[in-house]
mmCIF file of C-alpha atoms and ligand atoms in Angstrom:
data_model
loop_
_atom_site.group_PDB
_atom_site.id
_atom_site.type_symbol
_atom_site.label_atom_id
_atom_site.label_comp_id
_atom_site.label_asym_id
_atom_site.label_seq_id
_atom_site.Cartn_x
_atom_site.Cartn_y
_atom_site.Cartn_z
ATOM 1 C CA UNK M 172 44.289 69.039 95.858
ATOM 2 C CA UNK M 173 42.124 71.976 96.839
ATOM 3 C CA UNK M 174 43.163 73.560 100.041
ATOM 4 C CA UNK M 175 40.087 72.431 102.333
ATOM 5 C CA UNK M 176 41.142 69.053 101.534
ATOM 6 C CA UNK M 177 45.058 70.094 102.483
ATOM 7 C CA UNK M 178 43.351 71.683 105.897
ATOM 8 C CA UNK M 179 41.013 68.554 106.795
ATOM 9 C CA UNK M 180 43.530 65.771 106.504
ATOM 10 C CA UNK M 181 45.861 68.415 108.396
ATOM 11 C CA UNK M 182 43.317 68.485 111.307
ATOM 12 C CA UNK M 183 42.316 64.557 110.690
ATOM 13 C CA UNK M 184 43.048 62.278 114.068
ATOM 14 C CA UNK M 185 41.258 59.017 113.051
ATOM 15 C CA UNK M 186 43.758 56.117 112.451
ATOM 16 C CA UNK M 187 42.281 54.438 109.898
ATOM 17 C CA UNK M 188 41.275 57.517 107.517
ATOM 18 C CA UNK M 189 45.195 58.190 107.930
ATOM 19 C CA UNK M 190 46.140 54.763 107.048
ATOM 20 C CA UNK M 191 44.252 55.769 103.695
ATOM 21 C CA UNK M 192 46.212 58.599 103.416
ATOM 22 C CA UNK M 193 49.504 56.830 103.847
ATOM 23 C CA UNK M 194 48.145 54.413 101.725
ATOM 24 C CA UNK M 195 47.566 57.224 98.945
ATOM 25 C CA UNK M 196 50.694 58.913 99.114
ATOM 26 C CA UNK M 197 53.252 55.481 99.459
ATOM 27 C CA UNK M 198 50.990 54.493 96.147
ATOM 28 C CA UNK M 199 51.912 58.319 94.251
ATOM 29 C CA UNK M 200 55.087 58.030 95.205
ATOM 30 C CA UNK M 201 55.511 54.074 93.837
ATOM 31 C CA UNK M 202 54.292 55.238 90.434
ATOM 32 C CA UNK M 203 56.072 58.225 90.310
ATOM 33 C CA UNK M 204 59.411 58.011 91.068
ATOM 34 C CA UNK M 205 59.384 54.355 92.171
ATOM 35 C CA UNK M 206 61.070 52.562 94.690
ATOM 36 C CA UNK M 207 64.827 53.604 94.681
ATOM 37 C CA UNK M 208 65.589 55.489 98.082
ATOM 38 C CA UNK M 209 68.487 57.823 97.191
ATOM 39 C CA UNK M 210 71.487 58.582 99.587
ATOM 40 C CA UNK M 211 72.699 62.074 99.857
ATOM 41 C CA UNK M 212 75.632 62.413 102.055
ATOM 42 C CA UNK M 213 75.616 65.581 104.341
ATOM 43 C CA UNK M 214 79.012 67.433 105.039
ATOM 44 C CA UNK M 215 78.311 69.953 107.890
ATOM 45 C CA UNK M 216 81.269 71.748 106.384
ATOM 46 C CA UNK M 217 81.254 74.725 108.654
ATOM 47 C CA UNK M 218 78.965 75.922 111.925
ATOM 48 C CA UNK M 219 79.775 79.830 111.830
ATOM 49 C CA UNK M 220 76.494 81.954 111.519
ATOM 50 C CA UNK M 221 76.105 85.570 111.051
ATOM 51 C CA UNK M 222 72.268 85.036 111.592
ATOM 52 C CA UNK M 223 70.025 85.304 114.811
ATOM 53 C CA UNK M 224 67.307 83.245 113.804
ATOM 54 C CA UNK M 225 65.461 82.316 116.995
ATOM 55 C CA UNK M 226 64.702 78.483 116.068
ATOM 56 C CA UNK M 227 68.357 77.654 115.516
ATOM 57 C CA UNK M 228 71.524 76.924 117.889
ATOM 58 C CA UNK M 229 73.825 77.486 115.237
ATOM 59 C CA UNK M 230 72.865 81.528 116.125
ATOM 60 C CA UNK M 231 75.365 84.197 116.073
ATOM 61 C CA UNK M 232 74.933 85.005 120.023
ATOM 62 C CA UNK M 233 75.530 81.121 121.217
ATOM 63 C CA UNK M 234 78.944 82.665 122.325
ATOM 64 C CA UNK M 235 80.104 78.858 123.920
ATOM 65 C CA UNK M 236 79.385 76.876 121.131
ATOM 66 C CA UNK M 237 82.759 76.193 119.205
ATOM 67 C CA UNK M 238 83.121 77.275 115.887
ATOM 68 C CA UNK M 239 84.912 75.345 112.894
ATOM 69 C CA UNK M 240 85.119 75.654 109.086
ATOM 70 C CA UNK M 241 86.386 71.970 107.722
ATOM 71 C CA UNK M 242 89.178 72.352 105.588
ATOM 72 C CA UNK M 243 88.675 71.994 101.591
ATOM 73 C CA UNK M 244 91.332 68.712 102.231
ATOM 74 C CA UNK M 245 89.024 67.664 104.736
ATOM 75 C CA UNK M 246 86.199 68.108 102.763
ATOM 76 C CA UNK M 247 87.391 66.284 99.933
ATOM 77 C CA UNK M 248 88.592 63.217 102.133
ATOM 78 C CA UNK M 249 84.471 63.352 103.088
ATOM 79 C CA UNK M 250 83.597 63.546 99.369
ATOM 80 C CA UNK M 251 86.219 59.968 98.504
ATOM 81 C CA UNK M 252 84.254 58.076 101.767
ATOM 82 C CA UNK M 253 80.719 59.331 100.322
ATOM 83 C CA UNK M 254 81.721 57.850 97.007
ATOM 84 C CA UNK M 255 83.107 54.828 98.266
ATOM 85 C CA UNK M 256 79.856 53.674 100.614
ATOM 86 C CA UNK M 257 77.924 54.596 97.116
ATOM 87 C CA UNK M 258 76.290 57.389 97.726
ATOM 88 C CA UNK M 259 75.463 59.740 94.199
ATOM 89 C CA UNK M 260 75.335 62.983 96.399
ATOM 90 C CA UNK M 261 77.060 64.936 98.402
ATOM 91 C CA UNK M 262 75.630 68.019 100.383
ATOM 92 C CA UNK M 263 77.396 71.090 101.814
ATOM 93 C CA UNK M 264 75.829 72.685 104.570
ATOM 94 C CA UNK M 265 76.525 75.092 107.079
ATOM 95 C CA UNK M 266 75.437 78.455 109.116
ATOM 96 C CA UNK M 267 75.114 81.465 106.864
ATOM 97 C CA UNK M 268 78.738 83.353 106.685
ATOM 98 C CA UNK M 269 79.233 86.063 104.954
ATOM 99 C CA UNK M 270 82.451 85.774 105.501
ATOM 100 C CA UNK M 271 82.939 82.567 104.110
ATOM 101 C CA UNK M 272 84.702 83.577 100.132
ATOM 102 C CA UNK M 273 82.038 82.938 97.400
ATOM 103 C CA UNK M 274 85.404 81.730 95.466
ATOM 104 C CA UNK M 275 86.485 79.280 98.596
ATOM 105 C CA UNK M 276 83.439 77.424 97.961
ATOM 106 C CA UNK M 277 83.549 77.957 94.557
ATOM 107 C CA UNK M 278 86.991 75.986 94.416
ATOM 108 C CA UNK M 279 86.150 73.133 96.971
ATOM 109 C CA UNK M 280 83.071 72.263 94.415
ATOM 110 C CA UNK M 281 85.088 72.771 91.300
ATOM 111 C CA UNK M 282 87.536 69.877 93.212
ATOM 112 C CA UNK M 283 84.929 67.810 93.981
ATOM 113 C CA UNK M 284 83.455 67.635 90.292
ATOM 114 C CA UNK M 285 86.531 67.204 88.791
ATOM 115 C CA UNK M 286 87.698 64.736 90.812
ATOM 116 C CA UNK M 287 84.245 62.429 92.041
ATOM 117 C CA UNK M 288 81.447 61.988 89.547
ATOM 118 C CA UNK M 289 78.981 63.234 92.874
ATOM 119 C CA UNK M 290 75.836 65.606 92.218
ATOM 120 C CA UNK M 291 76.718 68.500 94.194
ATOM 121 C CA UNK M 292 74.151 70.373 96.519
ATOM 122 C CA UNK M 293 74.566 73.478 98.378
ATOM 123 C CA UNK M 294 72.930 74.620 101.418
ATOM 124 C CA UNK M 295 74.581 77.713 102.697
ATOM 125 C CA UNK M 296 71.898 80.188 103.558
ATOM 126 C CA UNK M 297 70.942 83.389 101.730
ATOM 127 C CA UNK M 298 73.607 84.910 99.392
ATOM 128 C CA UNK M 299 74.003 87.383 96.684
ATOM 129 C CA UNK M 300 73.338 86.035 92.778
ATOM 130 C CA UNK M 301 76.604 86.326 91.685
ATOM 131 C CA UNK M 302 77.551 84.066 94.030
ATOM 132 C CA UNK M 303 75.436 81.154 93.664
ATOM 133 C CA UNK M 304 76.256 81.923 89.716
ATOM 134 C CA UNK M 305 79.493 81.670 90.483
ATOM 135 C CA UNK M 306 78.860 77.966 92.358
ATOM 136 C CA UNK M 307 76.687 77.059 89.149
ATOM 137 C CA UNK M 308 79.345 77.512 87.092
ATOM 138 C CA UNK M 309 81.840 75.881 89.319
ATOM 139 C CA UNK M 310 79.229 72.376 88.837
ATOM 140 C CA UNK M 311 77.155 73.120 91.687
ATOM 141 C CA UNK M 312 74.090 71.047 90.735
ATOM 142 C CA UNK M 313 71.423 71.610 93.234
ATOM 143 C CA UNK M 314 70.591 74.484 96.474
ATOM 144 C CA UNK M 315 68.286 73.676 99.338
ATOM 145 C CA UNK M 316 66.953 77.015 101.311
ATOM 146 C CA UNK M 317 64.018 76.126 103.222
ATOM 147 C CA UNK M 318 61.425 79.207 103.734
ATOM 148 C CA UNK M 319 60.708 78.129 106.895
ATOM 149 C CA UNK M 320 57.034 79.212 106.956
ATOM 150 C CA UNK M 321 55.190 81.158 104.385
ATOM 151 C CA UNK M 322 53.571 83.623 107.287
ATOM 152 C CA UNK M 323 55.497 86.710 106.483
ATOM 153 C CA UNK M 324 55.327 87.678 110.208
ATOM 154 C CA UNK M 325 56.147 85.050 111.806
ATOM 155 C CA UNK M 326 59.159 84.330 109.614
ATOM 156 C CA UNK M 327 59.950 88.088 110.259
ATOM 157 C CA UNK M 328 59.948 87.281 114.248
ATOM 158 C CA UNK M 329 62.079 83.860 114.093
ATOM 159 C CA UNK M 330 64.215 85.088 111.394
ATOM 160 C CA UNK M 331 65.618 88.422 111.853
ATOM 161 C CA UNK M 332 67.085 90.710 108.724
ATOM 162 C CA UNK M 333 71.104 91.176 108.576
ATOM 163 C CA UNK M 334 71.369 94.745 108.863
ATOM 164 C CA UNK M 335 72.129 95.189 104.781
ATOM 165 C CA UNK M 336 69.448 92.520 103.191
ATOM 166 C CA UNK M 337 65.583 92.126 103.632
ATOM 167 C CA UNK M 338 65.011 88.332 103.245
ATOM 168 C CA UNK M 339 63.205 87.012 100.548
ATOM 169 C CA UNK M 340 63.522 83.076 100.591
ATOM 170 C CA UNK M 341 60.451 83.226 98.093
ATOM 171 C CA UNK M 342 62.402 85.450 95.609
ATOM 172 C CA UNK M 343 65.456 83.704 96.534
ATOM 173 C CA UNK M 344 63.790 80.329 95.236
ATOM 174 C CA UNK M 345 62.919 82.417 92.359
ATOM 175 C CA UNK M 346 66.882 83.304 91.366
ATOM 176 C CA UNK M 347 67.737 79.771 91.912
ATOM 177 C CA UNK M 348 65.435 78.891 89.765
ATOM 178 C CA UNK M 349 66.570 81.394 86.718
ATOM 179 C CA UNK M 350 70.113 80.058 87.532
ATOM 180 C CA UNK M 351 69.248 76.448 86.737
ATOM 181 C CA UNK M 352 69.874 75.097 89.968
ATOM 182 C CA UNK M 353 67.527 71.837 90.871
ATOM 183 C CA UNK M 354 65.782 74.081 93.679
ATOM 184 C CA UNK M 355 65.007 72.295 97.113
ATOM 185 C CA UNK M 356 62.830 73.927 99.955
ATOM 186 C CA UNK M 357 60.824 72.955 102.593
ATOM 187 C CA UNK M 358 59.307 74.380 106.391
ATOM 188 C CA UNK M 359 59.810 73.538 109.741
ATOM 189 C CA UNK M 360 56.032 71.811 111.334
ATOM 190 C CA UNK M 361 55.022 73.382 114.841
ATOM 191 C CA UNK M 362 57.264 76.737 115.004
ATOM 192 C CA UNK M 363 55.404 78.032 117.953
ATOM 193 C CA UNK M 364 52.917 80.445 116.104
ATOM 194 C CA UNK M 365 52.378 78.401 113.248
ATOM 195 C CA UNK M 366 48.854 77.610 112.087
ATOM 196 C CA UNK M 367 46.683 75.314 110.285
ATOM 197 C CA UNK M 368 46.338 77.862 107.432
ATOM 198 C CA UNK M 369 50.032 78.525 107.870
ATOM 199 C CA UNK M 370 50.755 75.108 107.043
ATOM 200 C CA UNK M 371 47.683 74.597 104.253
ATOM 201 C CA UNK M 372 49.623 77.678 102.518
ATOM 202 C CA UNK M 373 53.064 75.948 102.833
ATOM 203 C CA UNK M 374 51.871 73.203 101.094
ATOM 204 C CA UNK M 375 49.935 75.074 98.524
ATOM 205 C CA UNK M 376 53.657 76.883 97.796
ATOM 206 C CA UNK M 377 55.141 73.281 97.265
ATOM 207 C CA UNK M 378 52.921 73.033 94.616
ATOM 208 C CA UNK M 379 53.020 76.401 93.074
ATOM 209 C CA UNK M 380 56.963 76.297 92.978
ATOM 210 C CA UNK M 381 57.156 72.815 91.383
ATOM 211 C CA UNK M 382 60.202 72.111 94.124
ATOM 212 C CA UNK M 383 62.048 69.576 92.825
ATOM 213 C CA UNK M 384 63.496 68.691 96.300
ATOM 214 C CA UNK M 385 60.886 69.270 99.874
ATOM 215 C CA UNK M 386 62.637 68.829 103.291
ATOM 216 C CA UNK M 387 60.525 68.855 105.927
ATOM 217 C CA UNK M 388 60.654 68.227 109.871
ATOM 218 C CA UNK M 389 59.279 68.652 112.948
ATOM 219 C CA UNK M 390 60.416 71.898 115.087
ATOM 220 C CA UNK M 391 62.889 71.138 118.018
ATOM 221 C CA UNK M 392 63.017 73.644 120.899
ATOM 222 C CA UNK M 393 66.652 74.670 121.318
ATOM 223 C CA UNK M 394 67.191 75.427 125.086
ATOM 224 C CA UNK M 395 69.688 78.572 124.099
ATOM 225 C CA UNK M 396 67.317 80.105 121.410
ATOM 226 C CA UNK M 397 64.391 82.280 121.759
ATOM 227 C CA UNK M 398 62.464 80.053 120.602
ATOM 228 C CA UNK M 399 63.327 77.246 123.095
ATOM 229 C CA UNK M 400 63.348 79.523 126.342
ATOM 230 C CA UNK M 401 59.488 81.086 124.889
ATOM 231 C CA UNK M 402 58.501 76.790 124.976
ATOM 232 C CA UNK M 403 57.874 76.649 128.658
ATOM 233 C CA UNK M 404 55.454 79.764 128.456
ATOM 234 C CA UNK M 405 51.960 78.667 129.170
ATOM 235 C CA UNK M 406 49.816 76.717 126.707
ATOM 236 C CA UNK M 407 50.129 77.063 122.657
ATOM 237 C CA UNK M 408 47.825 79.748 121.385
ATOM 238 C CA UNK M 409 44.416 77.831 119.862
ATOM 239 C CA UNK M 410 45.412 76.812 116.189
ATOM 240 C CA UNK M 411 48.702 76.101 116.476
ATOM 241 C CA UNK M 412 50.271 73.235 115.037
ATOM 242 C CA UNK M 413 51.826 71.107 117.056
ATOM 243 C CA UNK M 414 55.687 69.679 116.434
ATOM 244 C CA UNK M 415 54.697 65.703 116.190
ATOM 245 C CA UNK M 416 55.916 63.051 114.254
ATOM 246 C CA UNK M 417 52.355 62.062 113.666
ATOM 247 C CA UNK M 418 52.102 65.903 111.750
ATOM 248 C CA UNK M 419 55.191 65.570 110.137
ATOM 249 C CA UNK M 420 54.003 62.487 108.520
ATOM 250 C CA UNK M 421 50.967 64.361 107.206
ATOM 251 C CA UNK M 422 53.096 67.213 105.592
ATOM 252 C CA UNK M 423 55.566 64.615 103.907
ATOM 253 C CA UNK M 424 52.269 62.568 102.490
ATOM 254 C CA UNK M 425 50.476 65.807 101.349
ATOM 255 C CA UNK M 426 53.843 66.943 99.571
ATOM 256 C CA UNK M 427 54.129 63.787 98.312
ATOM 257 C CA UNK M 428 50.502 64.434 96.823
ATOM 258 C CA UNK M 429 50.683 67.930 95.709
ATOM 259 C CA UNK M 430 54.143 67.091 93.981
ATOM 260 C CA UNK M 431 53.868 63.392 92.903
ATOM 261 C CA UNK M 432 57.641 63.609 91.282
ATOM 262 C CA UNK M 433 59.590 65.952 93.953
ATOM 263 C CA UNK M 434 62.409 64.219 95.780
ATOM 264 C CA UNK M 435 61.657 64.472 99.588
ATOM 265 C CA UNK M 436 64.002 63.115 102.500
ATOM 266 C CA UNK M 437 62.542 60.997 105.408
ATOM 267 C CA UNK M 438 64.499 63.489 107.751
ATOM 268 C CA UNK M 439 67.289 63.627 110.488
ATOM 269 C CA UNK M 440 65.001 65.695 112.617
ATOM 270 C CA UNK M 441 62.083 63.297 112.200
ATOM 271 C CA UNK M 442 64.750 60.369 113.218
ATOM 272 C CA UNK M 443 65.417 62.314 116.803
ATOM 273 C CA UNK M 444 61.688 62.461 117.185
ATOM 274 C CA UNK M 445 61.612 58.689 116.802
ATOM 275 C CA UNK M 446 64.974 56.897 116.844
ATOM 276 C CA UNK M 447 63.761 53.303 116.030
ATOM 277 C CA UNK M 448 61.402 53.931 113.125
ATOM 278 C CA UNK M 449 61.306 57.405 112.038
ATOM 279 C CA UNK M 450 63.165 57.001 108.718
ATOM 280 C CA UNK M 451 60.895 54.254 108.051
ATOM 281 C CA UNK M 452 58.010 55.378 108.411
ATOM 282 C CA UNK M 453 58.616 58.729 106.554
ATOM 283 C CA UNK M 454 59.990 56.766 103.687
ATOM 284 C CA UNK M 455 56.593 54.343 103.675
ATOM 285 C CA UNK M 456 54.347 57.175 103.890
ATOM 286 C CA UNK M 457 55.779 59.386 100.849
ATOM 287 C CA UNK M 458 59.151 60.177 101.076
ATOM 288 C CA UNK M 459 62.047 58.774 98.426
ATOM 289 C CA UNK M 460 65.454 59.914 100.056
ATOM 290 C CA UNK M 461 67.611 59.657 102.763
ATOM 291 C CA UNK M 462 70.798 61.843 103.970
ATOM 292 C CA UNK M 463 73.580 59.907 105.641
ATOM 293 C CA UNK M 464 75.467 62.305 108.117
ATOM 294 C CA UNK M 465 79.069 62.366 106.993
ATOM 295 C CA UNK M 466 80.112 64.765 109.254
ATOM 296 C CA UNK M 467 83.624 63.802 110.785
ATOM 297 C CA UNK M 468 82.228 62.572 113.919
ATOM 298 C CA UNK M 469 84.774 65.152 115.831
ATOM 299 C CA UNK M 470 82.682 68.254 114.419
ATOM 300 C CA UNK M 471 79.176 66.918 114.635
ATOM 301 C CA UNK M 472 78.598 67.672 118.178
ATOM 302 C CA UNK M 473 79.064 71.595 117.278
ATOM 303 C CA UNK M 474 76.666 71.085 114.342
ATOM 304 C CA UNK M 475 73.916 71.487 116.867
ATOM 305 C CA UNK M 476 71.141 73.324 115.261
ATOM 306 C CA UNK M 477 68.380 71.428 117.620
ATOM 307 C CA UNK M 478 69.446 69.386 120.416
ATOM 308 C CA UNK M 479 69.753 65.689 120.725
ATOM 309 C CA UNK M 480 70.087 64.711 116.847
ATOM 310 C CA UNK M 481 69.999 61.542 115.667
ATOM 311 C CA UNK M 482 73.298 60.155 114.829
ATOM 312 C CA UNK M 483 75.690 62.646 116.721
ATOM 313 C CA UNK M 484 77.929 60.009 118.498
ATOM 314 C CA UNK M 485 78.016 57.922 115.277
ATOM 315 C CA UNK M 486 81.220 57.806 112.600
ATOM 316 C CA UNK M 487 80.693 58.444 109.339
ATOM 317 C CA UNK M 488 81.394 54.925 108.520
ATOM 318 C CA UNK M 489 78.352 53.851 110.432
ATOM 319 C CA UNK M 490 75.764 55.885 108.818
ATOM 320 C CA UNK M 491 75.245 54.875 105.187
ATOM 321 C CA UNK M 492 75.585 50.724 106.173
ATOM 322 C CA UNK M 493 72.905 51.853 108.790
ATOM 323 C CA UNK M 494 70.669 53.288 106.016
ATOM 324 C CA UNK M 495 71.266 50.330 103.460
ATOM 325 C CA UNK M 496 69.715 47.991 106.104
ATOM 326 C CA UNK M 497 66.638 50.277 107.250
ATOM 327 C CA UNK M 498 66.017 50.650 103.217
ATOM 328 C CA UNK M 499 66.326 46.805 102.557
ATOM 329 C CA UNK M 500 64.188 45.596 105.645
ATOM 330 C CA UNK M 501 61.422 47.760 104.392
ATOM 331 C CA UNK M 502 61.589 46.126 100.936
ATOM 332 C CA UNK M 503 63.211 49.270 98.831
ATOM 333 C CA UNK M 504 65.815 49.094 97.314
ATOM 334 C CA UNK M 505 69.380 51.769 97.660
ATOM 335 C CA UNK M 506 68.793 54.165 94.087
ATOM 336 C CA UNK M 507 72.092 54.516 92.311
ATOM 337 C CA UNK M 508 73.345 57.331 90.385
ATOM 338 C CA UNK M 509 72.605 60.898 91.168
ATOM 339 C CA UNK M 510 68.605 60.370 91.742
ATOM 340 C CA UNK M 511 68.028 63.348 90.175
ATOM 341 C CA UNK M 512 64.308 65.529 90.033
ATOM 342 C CA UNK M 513 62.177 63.831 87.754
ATOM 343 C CA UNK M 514 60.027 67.068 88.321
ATOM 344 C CA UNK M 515 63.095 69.379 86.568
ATOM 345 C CA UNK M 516 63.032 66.612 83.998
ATOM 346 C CA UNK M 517 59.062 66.713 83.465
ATOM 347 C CA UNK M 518 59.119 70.897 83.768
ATOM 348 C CA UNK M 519 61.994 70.693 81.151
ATOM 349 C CA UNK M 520 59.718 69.010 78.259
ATOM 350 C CA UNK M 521 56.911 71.144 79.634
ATOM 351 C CA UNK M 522 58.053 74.009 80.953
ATOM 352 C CA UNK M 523 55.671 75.539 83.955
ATOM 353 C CA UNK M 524 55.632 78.734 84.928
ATOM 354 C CA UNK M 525 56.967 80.038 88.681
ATOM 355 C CA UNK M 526 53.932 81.447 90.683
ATOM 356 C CA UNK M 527 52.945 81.942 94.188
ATOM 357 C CA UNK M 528 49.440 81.177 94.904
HETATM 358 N N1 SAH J 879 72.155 78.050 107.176
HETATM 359 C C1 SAH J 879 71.437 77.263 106.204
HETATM 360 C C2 SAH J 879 71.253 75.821 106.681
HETATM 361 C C3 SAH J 879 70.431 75.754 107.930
HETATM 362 S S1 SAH J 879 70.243 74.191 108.722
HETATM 363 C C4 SAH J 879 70.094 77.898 105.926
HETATM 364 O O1 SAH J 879 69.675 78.760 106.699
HETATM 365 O O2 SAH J 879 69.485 77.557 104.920
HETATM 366 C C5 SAH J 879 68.947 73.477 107.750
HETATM 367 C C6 SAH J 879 67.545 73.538 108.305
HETATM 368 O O3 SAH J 879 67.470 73.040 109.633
HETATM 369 C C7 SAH J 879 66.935 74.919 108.418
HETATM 370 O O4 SAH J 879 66.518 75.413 107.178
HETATM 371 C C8 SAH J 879 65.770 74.679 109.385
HETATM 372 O O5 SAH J 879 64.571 74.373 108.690
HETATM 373 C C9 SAH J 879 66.225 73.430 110.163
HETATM 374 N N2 SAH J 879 66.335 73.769 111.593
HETATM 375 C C10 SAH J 879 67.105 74.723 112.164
HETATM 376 N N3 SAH J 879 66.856 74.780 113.491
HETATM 377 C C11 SAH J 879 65.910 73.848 113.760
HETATM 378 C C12 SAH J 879 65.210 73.441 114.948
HETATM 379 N N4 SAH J 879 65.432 74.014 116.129
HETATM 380 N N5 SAH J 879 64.309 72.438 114.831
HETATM 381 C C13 SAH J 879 64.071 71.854 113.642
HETATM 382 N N6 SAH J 879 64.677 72.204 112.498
HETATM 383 C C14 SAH J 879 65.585 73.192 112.552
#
């Protein structure tokens, strides 16, 4: 899709040429990876954060927030419910910690293989290559690092250097990559700042990396962020994209488009924007996965990277019979197995080569 076209149907407000494009992209995504809706299970393993990024309230200087690191026990009790309420995945996320042992994690997903037959995918933040080699080799199947934004300067402004490492998600992506991970990204739609262009050139990078996973979700204003005290400050700067539902539904259609096999969740951040039908409507207009929270409810509320998120007061039992029944009264049907890229599988037999545009 040439970038114009990205831009117009970015900018487009008239209901019925969107129904076409919703149209379009539920059709893509029928033919291409059909109508299985996988279930990853999120762990939000850990909430310490050695970062200051100025979207999220996981930050380093949220002083009151509580701070926990599950324990691998704990964690594995997580993994035995995700495989009992039939989920193929299980995802580890948490705040970036250096401090956290590459070999800790190492160990908890060396358990988990051995003792679950789960696809295993990380989401820890920036780290050095020997230790997400380390995690490969310990089964790790998959890592999900969004870049946030592909404006250099703004990602610069919301997410400050450690003192030690310039951050290159891009390059990051890159090592991932090289390391045979399945590599998932995505951006955040309507970081004040953001553009059209911005988000044209976010989408062209889908494309260009051949993701095999693409998260996106709206932007929510954390009242003890930068970012959150700056949204009271007058009106938004002409050209900026705004933080909708409506515009996250055009990013997960375009992606959809620009990579017809990619695995994309309908996300949690869409589902606080709209509580009733969010996930639907994500998953109807071009999206293929979901992510139960399995979170021990106890540990959720500290897991606040934007306020009010969907599914905080909920047990973990609740979520994935929750999901079963939004998936079956929209006629799909639960996938089973890991649900792995059919884009790695494709770029396997063909291999294609890793460029920015
Ligand atoms: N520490 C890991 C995981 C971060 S949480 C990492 O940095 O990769 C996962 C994603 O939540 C982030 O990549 C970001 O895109 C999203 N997120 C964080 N704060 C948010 C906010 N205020 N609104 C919307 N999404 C947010």
């Amino acid at each position: 899709m040439e970038r114009e076209e990205i831009l117009s149907w970015l900018r487009e407000s008239d209901t019925d040429r969107l129904d076409a494009l919703w149209r379009r992209a539920d059709d893509t995504r029928r033919s291409c990876v059909g109508d299985a809706v996988h279930l990853r299970g999120l762990v939000e393993f850990a909430n310490r954060c050695a970062r200051s990024c100025a979207y999220c309230g996981l930050r380093a200087d949220h002083h009151e927030l509580p701070r926990y690191r599950m324990t691998p026990e704990e964690i594995l009790r997580c993994a035995d419910q995700i495989v009992d309420s039939g989920c193929g995945t299980i995802v580890l996320q948490s705040g970036e910690d250096p401090s956290l042992p590459a070999e800790w994690l190492a160990d908890v997903v060396g358990r988990i293989k051995s003792r679950t037959p789960l696809a295993v995918t990380l989401s820890v933040g920036e780290r050095d290559e020997r230790d997400w080699a380390m995690w490969r080799q310990a089964g790790a199947d998959r890592y999900l690092l969004r870049f946030e934004t592909s404006n250099r300067a703004l990602f610069d402004r919301i997410h400050p250097p450690l003192p030690d490492r310039r951050s290159d998600r891009l390059a990051d992506l890159r090592t991932l990559r090289r390391l045979n991970y399945e590599v998932g990204s995505g951006v955040m739609i309507g970081i004040p700042g953001q553009t059209y262009e911005d988000l044209a050139n976010d989408i062209e990078i889908f494309a260009a990396m051949s993701l095999d996973m693409i998260g996106v979700g709206p932007f929510i204003a954390h009242p003890r962020t930068p970012l959150g005290r700056a949204g009271s400050a007058g009106d938004p700067p002409a050209g900026q994209v705004p933080p909708t539902e409506e515009m996250t539904y055009k990013v997960i259609a375009l992606a959809r488009l620009v990579c017809p096999r990619a695995n994309i969740p309908s996300t949690t951040a869409l589902a606080t924007l709209n509580r009733q039908t969010g996930r639907e409507l994500g998953l109807m207009r071009g999206a293929n996965v979901v992510m139960p929270n399995l979170t021990p409810t106890r540990y959720r509320q500290w897991y606040e990277i934007y306020p009010n998120k969907a599914c905080v007061t909920e047990s973990p039992g609740d979520c994935v019979p929750c999901m079963r029944s939004r998936i079956q009264a929209i006629d799909r049907r639960v996938g089973v197995g890991h649900g792995n890229s059919r884009n790695r599988s494709a770029r396997a037999s063909q291999p294609i080569e890793f460029q920015e545009p």
